[in-house]
Short mmCIF file of N, CA and C and ligand atoms in Angstrom, two decimals:
data_model
loop_
_atom_site.label_atom_id
_atom_site.label_comp_id
_atom_site.label_asym_id
_atom_site.label_seq_id
_atom_site.Cartn_x
_atom_site.Cartn_y
_atom_site.Cartn_z
N MET A 1264 0.85 -1.20 0.00
CA MET A 1264 0.00 0.00 0.00
C MET A 1264 0.88 1.25 0.00
N ARG A 1265 0.62 2.17 -0.92
CA ARG A 1265 1.52 3.31 -1.08
C ARG A 1265 1.33 4.37 0.00
N ARG A 1266 0.11 4.51 0.45
CA ARG A 1266 -0.15 5.64 1.34
C ARG A 1266 0.00 5.28 2.80
N ASN A 1267 -0.25 6.30 3.61
CA ASN A 1267 0.07 6.19 5.02
C ASN A 1267 -1.13 5.66 5.81
N ASN A 1268 -1.33 4.35 5.79
CA ASN A 1268 -2.39 3.75 6.58
C ASN A 1268 -1.73 2.81 7.58
N SER A 1269 -2.11 2.93 8.81
CA SER A 1269 -1.47 2.01 9.75
C SER A 1269 -2.29 1.87 11.02
N LEU A 1270 -2.02 0.78 11.70
CA LEU A 1270 -2.65 0.56 13.00
C LEU A 1270 -1.75 1.18 14.07
N ILE A 1271 -2.35 1.98 14.92
CA ILE A 1271 -1.57 2.68 15.94
C ILE A 1271 -2.08 2.27 17.31
N ASN A 1272 -1.16 1.88 18.16
CA ASN A 1272 -1.55 1.50 19.53
C ASN A 1272 -1.56 2.74 20.42
N ILE A 1273 -2.58 2.87 21.21
CA ILE A 1273 -2.66 4.00 22.14
C ILE A 1273 -2.57 3.47 23.58
N PRO A 1274 -2.22 4.35 24.51
CA PRO A 1274 -2.07 3.90 25.90
C PRO A 1274 -3.40 3.41 26.49
N GLU A 1275 -3.28 2.42 27.35
CA GLU A 1275 -4.47 1.92 28.06
C GLU A 1275 -4.13 1.88 29.55
N ILE A 1276 -5.07 2.31 30.34
CA ILE A 1276 -4.84 2.36 31.78
C ILE A 1276 -5.91 1.50 32.45
N PHE A 1277 -5.43 0.50 33.18
CA PHE A 1277 -6.37 -0.37 33.88
C PHE A 1277 -6.37 0.01 35.35
N ASP A 1278 -7.47 0.61 35.74
CA ASP A 1278 -7.59 1.10 37.12
C ASP A 1278 -8.84 0.43 37.65
N ASP A 1279 -9.79 1.24 38.13
CA ASP A 1279 -11.09 0.64 38.42
C ASP A 1279 -11.98 0.74 37.18
N CYS A 1280 -11.34 1.10 36.05
CA CYS A 1280 -11.99 1.07 34.74
C CYS A 1280 -10.89 0.80 33.73
N ASN A 1281 -11.26 0.68 32.45
CA ASN A 1281 -10.25 0.66 31.39
C ASN A 1281 -10.33 2.01 30.70
N LEU A 1282 -9.21 2.72 30.66
CA LEU A 1282 -9.21 4.07 30.10
C LEU A 1282 -8.17 4.12 28.97
N TYR A 1283 -8.57 4.74 27.86
CA TYR A 1283 -7.70 4.83 26.69
C TYR A 1283 -7.61 6.29 26.29
N PHE A 1284 -6.43 6.70 25.82
CA PHE A 1284 -6.35 8.08 25.33
C PHE A 1284 -5.43 8.18 24.12
N ALA A 1285 -5.68 9.21 23.33
CA ALA A 1285 -4.85 9.47 22.16
C ALA A 1285 -4.63 10.97 22.08
N GLN A 1286 -3.44 11.38 21.73
CA GLN A 1286 -3.14 12.80 21.63
C GLN A 1286 -2.55 13.11 20.25
N THR A 1287 -2.78 14.35 19.83
CA THR A 1287 -2.25 14.75 18.53
C THR A 1287 -0.72 14.68 18.56
N LYS A 1288 -0.18 14.52 17.41
CA LYS A 1288 1.25 14.33 17.15
C LYS A 1288 1.72 12.96 17.62
N GLN A 1289 1.60 12.70 18.92
CA GLN A 1289 2.10 11.43 19.46
C GLN A 1289 1.39 10.22 18.84
N HIS A 1290 0.05 10.29 18.74
CA HIS A 1290 -0.71 9.16 18.21
C HIS A 1290 -1.50 9.52 16.95
N ILE A 1291 -1.89 10.80 16.86
CA ILE A 1291 -2.75 11.21 15.74
C ILE A 1291 -2.01 12.26 14.92
N PRO A 1292 -1.64 11.92 13.69
CA PRO A 1292 -0.75 12.80 12.92
C PRO A 1292 -1.49 13.91 12.17
N PHE A 1293 -2.57 14.44 12.75
CA PHE A 1293 -3.25 15.59 12.15
C PHE A 1293 -4.03 16.30 13.25
N SER A 1294 -4.42 17.55 12.98
CA SER A 1294 -5.27 18.27 13.93
C SER A 1294 -6.71 17.82 13.72
N ILE A 1295 -7.38 17.56 14.82
CA ILE A 1295 -8.75 17.03 14.73
C ILE A 1295 -9.73 18.18 14.54
N LYS A 1296 -10.48 18.13 13.44
CA LYS A 1296 -11.49 19.19 13.21
C LYS A 1296 -12.91 18.68 13.45
N ARG A 1297 -13.03 17.36 13.55
CA ARG A 1297 -14.38 16.80 13.67
C ARG A 1297 -14.28 15.41 14.28
N ILE A 1298 -15.27 15.06 15.06
CA ILE A 1298 -15.40 13.65 15.47
C ILE A 1298 -16.81 13.20 15.10
N TYR A 1299 -16.97 11.93 14.84
CA TYR A 1299 -18.30 11.36 14.71
C TYR A 1299 -18.23 9.90 15.15
N TYR A 1300 -19.37 9.34 15.44
CA TYR A 1300 -19.37 7.93 15.80
C TYR A 1300 -20.58 7.24 15.23
N ILE A 1301 -20.41 5.97 14.98
CA ILE A 1301 -21.45 5.15 14.37
C ILE A 1301 -21.81 4.06 15.37
N ILE A 1302 -23.09 4.01 15.72
CA ILE A 1302 -23.57 2.97 16.62
C ILE A 1302 -24.79 2.33 15.97
N GLN A 1303 -25.17 1.18 16.45
CA GLN A 1303 -26.36 0.47 15.97
C GLN A 1303 -26.40 0.35 14.46
N SER A 1304 -25.24 0.07 13.86
CA SER A 1304 -25.20 -0.14 12.42
C SER A 1304 -25.87 -1.47 12.11
N ASN A 1305 -26.56 -1.52 10.99
CA ASN A 1305 -27.17 -2.77 10.55
C ASN A 1305 -26.06 -3.78 10.26
N VAL A 1306 -26.08 -4.91 10.95
CA VAL A 1306 -24.97 -5.87 10.83
C VAL A 1306 -24.89 -6.47 9.43
N LYS A 1307 -25.99 -6.38 8.68
CA LYS A 1307 -25.99 -6.98 7.33
C LYS A 1307 -25.55 -5.99 6.26
N LEU A 1308 -25.50 -4.70 6.61
CA LEU A 1308 -25.21 -3.68 5.59
C LEU A 1308 -23.79 -3.15 5.71
N PRO A 1309 -22.98 -3.35 4.65
CA PRO A 1309 -21.65 -2.72 4.67
C PRO A 1309 -21.79 -1.21 4.49
N ARG A 1310 -20.78 -0.44 4.91
CA ARG A 1310 -20.82 1.02 4.82
C ARG A 1310 -19.54 1.52 4.15
N GLY A 1311 -19.44 2.79 4.00
CA GLY A 1311 -18.25 3.38 3.40
C GLY A 1311 -18.37 3.42 1.89
N PHE A 1312 -17.50 2.71 1.20
CA PHE A 1312 -17.46 2.67 -0.27
C PHE A 1312 -17.20 4.06 -0.83
N HIS A 1313 -16.14 4.67 -0.34
CA HIS A 1313 -15.74 5.98 -0.84
C HIS A 1313 -14.28 6.25 -0.47
N ALA A 1314 -13.75 7.30 -1.04
CA ALA A 1314 -12.44 7.83 -0.64
C ALA A 1314 -12.65 9.32 -0.36
N HIS A 1315 -11.72 9.91 0.38
CA HIS A 1315 -11.79 11.35 0.65
C HIS A 1315 -10.66 12.07 -0.08
N LYS A 1316 -11.00 13.19 -0.68
CA LYS A 1316 -9.98 13.97 -1.40
C LYS A 1316 -8.95 14.55 -0.43
N LYS A 1317 -9.42 15.07 0.70
CA LYS A 1317 -8.50 15.73 1.65
C LYS A 1317 -8.48 15.09 3.03
N THR A 1318 -9.59 14.56 3.45
CA THR A 1318 -9.74 14.15 4.86
C THR A 1318 -8.90 12.92 5.22
N LYS A 1319 -8.14 13.06 6.30
CA LYS A 1319 -7.47 11.91 6.91
C LYS A 1319 -8.28 11.54 8.15
N GLN A 1320 -8.30 10.27 8.50
CA GLN A 1320 -9.13 9.86 9.62
C GLN A 1320 -8.42 8.80 10.47
N MET A 1321 -8.83 8.77 11.72
CA MET A 1321 -8.37 7.70 12.62
C MET A 1321 -9.63 7.03 13.16
N LEU A 1322 -9.72 5.73 12.93
CA LEU A 1322 -10.91 4.97 13.33
C LEU A 1322 -10.59 4.14 14.58
N PHE A 1323 -11.48 4.22 15.54
CA PHE A 1323 -11.35 3.39 16.75
C PHE A 1323 -12.62 2.55 16.90
N CYS A 1324 -12.46 1.25 16.97
CA CYS A 1324 -13.60 0.39 17.28
C CYS A 1324 -13.59 0.22 18.79
N ILE A 1325 -14.32 1.09 19.49
CA ILE A 1325 -14.21 1.09 20.95
C ILE A 1325 -15.07 0.00 21.60
N GLN A 1326 -15.95 -0.58 20.79
CA GLN A 1326 -16.71 -1.76 21.24
C GLN A 1326 -17.08 -2.58 20.02
N GLY A 1327 -16.97 -3.89 20.13
CA GLY A 1327 -17.40 -4.77 19.04
C GLY A 1327 -16.29 -5.09 18.06
N LYS A 1328 -16.70 -5.27 16.80
CA LYS A 1328 -15.74 -5.73 15.79
C LYS A 1328 -16.23 -5.31 14.42
N ILE A 1329 -15.28 -5.00 13.55
CA ILE A 1329 -15.63 -4.56 12.21
C ILE A 1329 -14.48 -4.92 11.28
N LYS A 1330 -14.79 -5.21 10.04
CA LYS A 1330 -13.74 -5.47 9.04
C LYS A 1330 -13.66 -4.27 8.11
N ILE A 1331 -12.45 -3.74 7.95
CA ILE A 1331 -12.25 -2.59 7.08
C ILE A 1331 -11.46 -3.02 5.85
N ILE A 1332 -11.93 -2.65 4.70
CA ILE A 1332 -11.17 -2.87 3.46
C ILE A 1332 -10.54 -1.54 3.06
N LEU A 1333 -9.25 -1.57 2.80
CA LEU A 1333 -8.53 -0.38 2.32
C LEU A 1333 -8.02 -0.67 0.91
N ASP A 1334 -8.14 0.31 0.04
CA ASP A 1334 -7.76 0.11 -1.36
C ASP A 1334 -7.11 1.40 -1.86
N ASP A 1335 -5.86 1.30 -2.30
CA ASP A 1335 -5.18 2.51 -2.79
C ASP A 1335 -5.21 2.60 -4.31
N GLY A 1336 -6.04 1.79 -4.93
CA GLY A 1336 -6.13 1.79 -6.39
C GLY A 1336 -5.25 0.72 -7.00
N LYS A 1337 -4.31 0.23 -6.24
CA LYS A 1337 -3.41 -0.83 -6.75
C LYS A 1337 -3.57 -2.11 -5.92
N THR A 1338 -3.61 -1.93 -4.59
CA THR A 1338 -3.75 -3.12 -3.73
C THR A 1338 -4.90 -2.91 -2.75
N ARG A 1339 -5.47 -4.04 -2.37
CA ARG A 1339 -6.55 -4.03 -1.38
C ARG A 1339 -6.09 -4.79 -0.17
N GLU A 1340 -6.40 -4.27 1.01
CA GLU A 1340 -6.10 -5.05 2.21
C GLU A 1340 -7.27 -5.02 3.17
N SER A 1341 -7.33 -6.05 3.99
CA SER A 1341 -8.45 -6.20 4.91
C SER A 1341 -7.92 -6.16 6.35
N ILE A 1342 -8.54 -5.34 7.17
CA ILE A 1342 -8.05 -5.17 8.54
C ILE A 1342 -9.22 -5.37 9.50
N ILE A 1343 -8.98 -6.15 10.53
CA ILE A 1343 -10.01 -6.31 11.57
C ILE A 1343 -9.73 -5.30 12.67
N LEU A 1344 -10.76 -4.56 13.01
CA LEU A 1344 -10.64 -3.62 14.14
C LEU A 1344 -11.52 -4.17 15.26
N ASP A 1345 -10.89 -4.53 16.35
CA ASP A 1345 -11.68 -5.08 17.47
C ASP A 1345 -11.02 -4.82 18.82
N LYS A 1346 -10.06 -3.87 18.83
CA LYS A 1346 -9.37 -3.59 20.10
C LYS A 1346 -9.49 -2.10 20.41
N PRO A 1347 -9.97 -1.76 21.60
CA PRO A 1347 -10.17 -0.34 21.92
C PRO A 1347 -8.87 0.46 22.02
N ASN A 1348 -7.74 -0.24 22.10
CA ASN A 1348 -6.46 0.48 22.19
C ASN A 1348 -5.78 0.59 20.82
N GLN A 1349 -6.53 0.30 19.75
CA GLN A 1349 -5.94 0.37 18.42
C GLN A 1349 -6.71 1.31 17.52
N GLY A 1350 -6.00 2.23 16.90
CA GLY A 1350 -6.63 3.15 15.95
C GLY A 1350 -6.13 2.84 14.55
N LEU A 1351 -7.01 2.94 13.58
CA LEU A 1351 -6.59 2.72 12.18
C LEU A 1351 -6.55 4.07 11.48
N LEU A 1352 -5.36 4.43 11.04
CA LEU A 1352 -5.17 5.68 10.32
C LEU A 1352 -5.50 5.43 8.84
N ILE A 1353 -6.42 6.23 8.32
CA ILE A 1353 -6.75 6.13 6.89
C ILE A 1353 -6.39 7.44 6.22
N ASP A 1354 -5.47 7.38 5.31
CA ASP A 1354 -4.98 8.57 4.62
C ASP A 1354 -6.05 9.07 3.64
N LYS A 1355 -5.86 10.30 3.15
CA LYS A 1355 -6.72 10.78 2.07
C LYS A 1355 -6.51 9.90 0.83
N MET A 1356 -7.46 9.90 -0.05
CA MET A 1356 -7.40 9.14 -1.31
C MET A 1356 -7.16 7.64 -1.10
N ILE A 1357 -7.80 7.12 -0.07
CA ILE A 1357 -7.83 5.66 0.12
C ILE A 1357 -9.30 5.22 0.10
N TRP A 1358 -9.61 4.35 -0.82
CA TRP A 1358 -10.97 3.80 -0.87
C TRP A 1358 -11.17 2.92 0.36
N HIS A 1359 -12.27 3.16 1.10
CA HIS A 1359 -12.47 2.31 2.28
C HIS A 1359 -13.91 1.82 2.38
N GLU A 1360 -14.01 0.62 2.87
CA GLU A 1360 -15.31 -0.04 3.06
C GLU A 1360 -15.33 -0.63 4.46
N MET A 1361 -16.51 -0.62 5.08
CA MET A 1361 -16.66 -1.23 6.41
C MET A 1361 -17.66 -2.38 6.30
N HIS A 1362 -17.20 -3.55 6.68
CA HIS A 1362 -18.01 -4.77 6.53
C HIS A 1362 -18.15 -5.48 7.88
N GLU A 1363 -19.15 -6.35 7.91
CA GLU A 1363 -19.31 -7.31 9.03
C GLU A 1363 -19.32 -6.64 10.40
N PHE A 1364 -20.11 -5.60 10.51
CA PHE A 1364 -20.30 -4.99 11.84
C PHE A 1364 -20.86 -6.04 12.79
N LYS A 1365 -20.18 -6.25 13.88
CA LYS A 1365 -20.76 -7.11 14.92
C LYS A 1365 -21.84 -6.30 15.64
N LYS A 1366 -22.83 -6.99 16.18
CA LYS A 1366 -23.92 -6.30 16.90
C LYS A 1366 -23.33 -5.44 18.03
N ASN A 1367 -23.88 -4.27 18.20
CA ASN A 1367 -23.47 -3.33 19.26
C ASN A 1367 -22.06 -2.74 19.10
N THR A 1368 -21.57 -2.77 17.86
CA THR A 1368 -20.26 -2.15 17.61
C THR A 1368 -20.36 -0.63 17.71
N ILE A 1369 -19.33 -0.04 18.28
CA ILE A 1369 -19.24 1.43 18.34
C ILE A 1369 -17.96 1.84 17.62
N LEU A 1370 -18.13 2.59 16.54
CA LEU A 1370 -16.98 3.06 15.77
C LEU A 1370 -16.84 4.56 15.97
N LEU A 1371 -15.71 4.95 16.55
CA LEU A 1371 -15.44 6.37 16.80
C LEU A 1371 -14.41 6.85 15.77
N VAL A 1372 -14.69 7.98 15.15
CA VAL A 1372 -13.81 8.47 14.08
C VAL A 1372 -13.35 9.90 14.38
N LEU A 1373 -12.05 10.11 14.28
CA LEU A 1373 -11.47 11.45 14.38
C LEU A 1373 -11.09 11.87 12.96
N ALA A 1374 -11.45 13.08 12.57
CA ALA A 1374 -11.23 13.49 11.19
C ALA A 1374 -10.45 14.80 11.12
N SER A 1375 -9.65 14.92 10.07
CA SER A 1375 -8.79 16.10 9.92
C SER A 1375 -9.52 17.29 9.29
N GLN A 1376 -10.74 17.05 8.76
CA GLN A 1376 -11.48 18.12 8.08
C GLN A 1376 -12.93 18.13 8.58
N LYS A 1377 -13.55 19.31 8.46
CA LYS A 1377 -14.99 19.38 8.75
C LYS A 1377 -15.75 18.65 7.66
N PHE A 1378 -17.01 18.34 7.94
CA PHE A 1378 -17.81 17.59 6.97
C PHE A 1378 -18.03 18.42 5.71
N ASN A 1379 -17.76 17.79 4.57
CA ASN A 1379 -17.96 18.46 3.29
C ASN A 1379 -18.29 17.38 2.26
N PRO A 1380 -19.54 17.33 1.79
CA PRO A 1380 -19.92 16.28 0.84
C PRO A 1380 -19.03 16.29 -0.41
N ALA A 1381 -18.47 17.46 -0.75
CA ALA A 1381 -17.63 17.55 -1.96
C ALA A 1381 -16.28 16.86 -1.77
N ASP A 1382 -15.97 16.50 -0.53
CA ASP A 1382 -14.69 15.82 -0.26
C ASP A 1382 -14.78 14.31 -0.54
N TYR A 1383 -16.00 13.82 -0.79
CA TYR A 1383 -16.18 12.38 -0.99
C TYR A 1383 -16.07 12.01 -2.47
N ILE A 1384 -15.39 10.90 -2.75
CA ILE A 1384 -15.46 10.27 -4.08
C ILE A 1384 -16.18 8.95 -3.86
N ARG A 1385 -17.40 8.86 -4.36
CA ARG A 1385 -18.21 7.67 -4.06
C ARG A 1385 -18.29 6.72 -5.26
N ASP A 1386 -17.60 7.07 -6.33
CA ASP A 1386 -17.61 6.24 -7.53
C ASP A 1386 -16.22 5.62 -7.70
N TYR A 1387 -16.15 4.28 -7.66
CA TYR A 1387 -14.84 3.61 -7.66
C TYR A 1387 -14.05 3.91 -8.93
N GLU A 1388 -14.73 3.98 -10.07
CA GLU A 1388 -14.00 4.26 -11.33
C GLU A 1388 -13.41 5.67 -11.31
N LYS A 1389 -14.16 6.63 -10.77
CA LYS A 1389 -13.64 8.00 -10.66
C LYS A 1389 -12.41 8.02 -9.74
N PHE A 1390 -12.50 7.26 -8.65
CA PHE A 1390 -11.37 7.17 -7.72
C PHE A 1390 -10.15 6.61 -8.45
N LYS A 1391 -10.34 5.52 -9.20
CA LYS A 1391 -9.23 4.89 -9.92
C LYS A 1391 -8.61 5.87 -10.92
N ASN A 1392 -9.46 6.61 -11.60
CA ASN A 1392 -8.95 7.57 -12.60
C ASN A 1392 -8.15 8.67 -11.94
N LYS A 1393 -8.63 9.15 -10.79
CA LYS A 1393 -7.93 10.24 -10.09
C LYS A 1393 -6.58 9.79 -9.57
N ILE A 1394 -6.50 8.54 -9.16
CA ILE A 1394 -5.30 8.04 -8.52
C ILE A 1394 -4.19 7.75 -9.54
N SER A 1395 -4.61 7.44 -10.78
CA SER A 1395 -3.59 7.02 -11.76
C SER A 1395 -3.00 8.23 -12.50
C1 T46 B 363 -16.06 7.56 6.48
C2 T46 B 363 -16.57 6.36 7.17
C3 T46 B 363 -15.53 5.69 8.02
C4 T46 B 363 -22.83 14.22 8.03
O1 T46 B 363 -23.79 14.99 7.81
N1 T46 B 363 -21.76 14.64 8.79
C5 T46 B 363 -20.69 13.83 9.04
O2 T46 B 363 -19.73 14.25 9.71
C6 T46 B 363 -20.71 12.49 8.52
C7 T46 B 363 -19.54 11.55 8.79
C8 T46 B 363 -21.79 12.09 7.79
N2 T46 B 363 -22.82 12.94 7.55
C9 T46 B 363 -23.99 12.46 6.78
C10 T46 B 363 -23.70 12.16 5.32
C11 T46 B 363 -24.74 11.10 4.97
O3 T46 B 363 -25.95 11.72 4.66
O4 T46 B 363 -24.44 11.22 7.34
C12 T46 B 363 -24.93 10.36 6.32
C13 T46 B 363 -24.24 9.02 6.37
O5 T46 B 363 -22.88 9.17 5.91
P1 T46 B 363 -22.16 8.05 5.03
O6 T46 B 363 -23.13 7.35 4.17
O7 T46 B 363 -20.96 8.68 4.37
O8 T46 B 363 -21.69 7.05 6.18
P2 T46 B 363 -20.60 5.89 6.09
O9 T46 B 363 -20.78 5.10 7.33
O10 T46 B 363 -20.67 5.18 4.79
O11 T46 B 363 -19.18 6.66 6.14
C14 T46 B 363 -18.78 7.32 7.30
C15 T46 B 363 -18.24 8.72 6.96
O12 T46 B 363 -19.23 9.46 6.24
C16 T46 B 363 -17.01 8.62 6.08
O13 T46 B 363 -16.38 9.88 5.99
O14 T46 B 363 -14.89 7.64 6.13
O15 T46 B 363 -17.75 6.58 7.96
#
């Protein structure tokens, strides 16, 4: 994979709870402009199927399990996210799909840009053309 996608481990503190934290620079290589989270996703319906022109994101599966497909136009890889201390960095211009949501999964996303529908490429052929 050509771009900067990787699994990043964040600190976990086991006290009378399990506490996890992530900070910019050290764990998150961009300034966070937006957060969103997905809960109660239909376990039968995959999501995503797009790339972002500018937005970089860090995905945390803080509960449950999900399979993420990453595609840079040349290679595809599949990553399981199921650990609350692991964040998946998704660079801009990476086609991503989310599959096999386990029931009660909570996906927390930190994003480098505010929401802008024009930042999405939702057509795979257009994505391939832009990347080549
Ligand atoms: C992504 C993956 C991981 C907003 O109005 N504001 C927002 O910040 C977001 C994220 C979405 N929306 C609206 C846009 C659509 O009308 O919420 C609706 C559902 O969004 P979408 O179909 O893009 O959802 P997913 O789960 O396919 O993708 C989401 C993010 O949109 C996307 O950026 O990378 O999660």
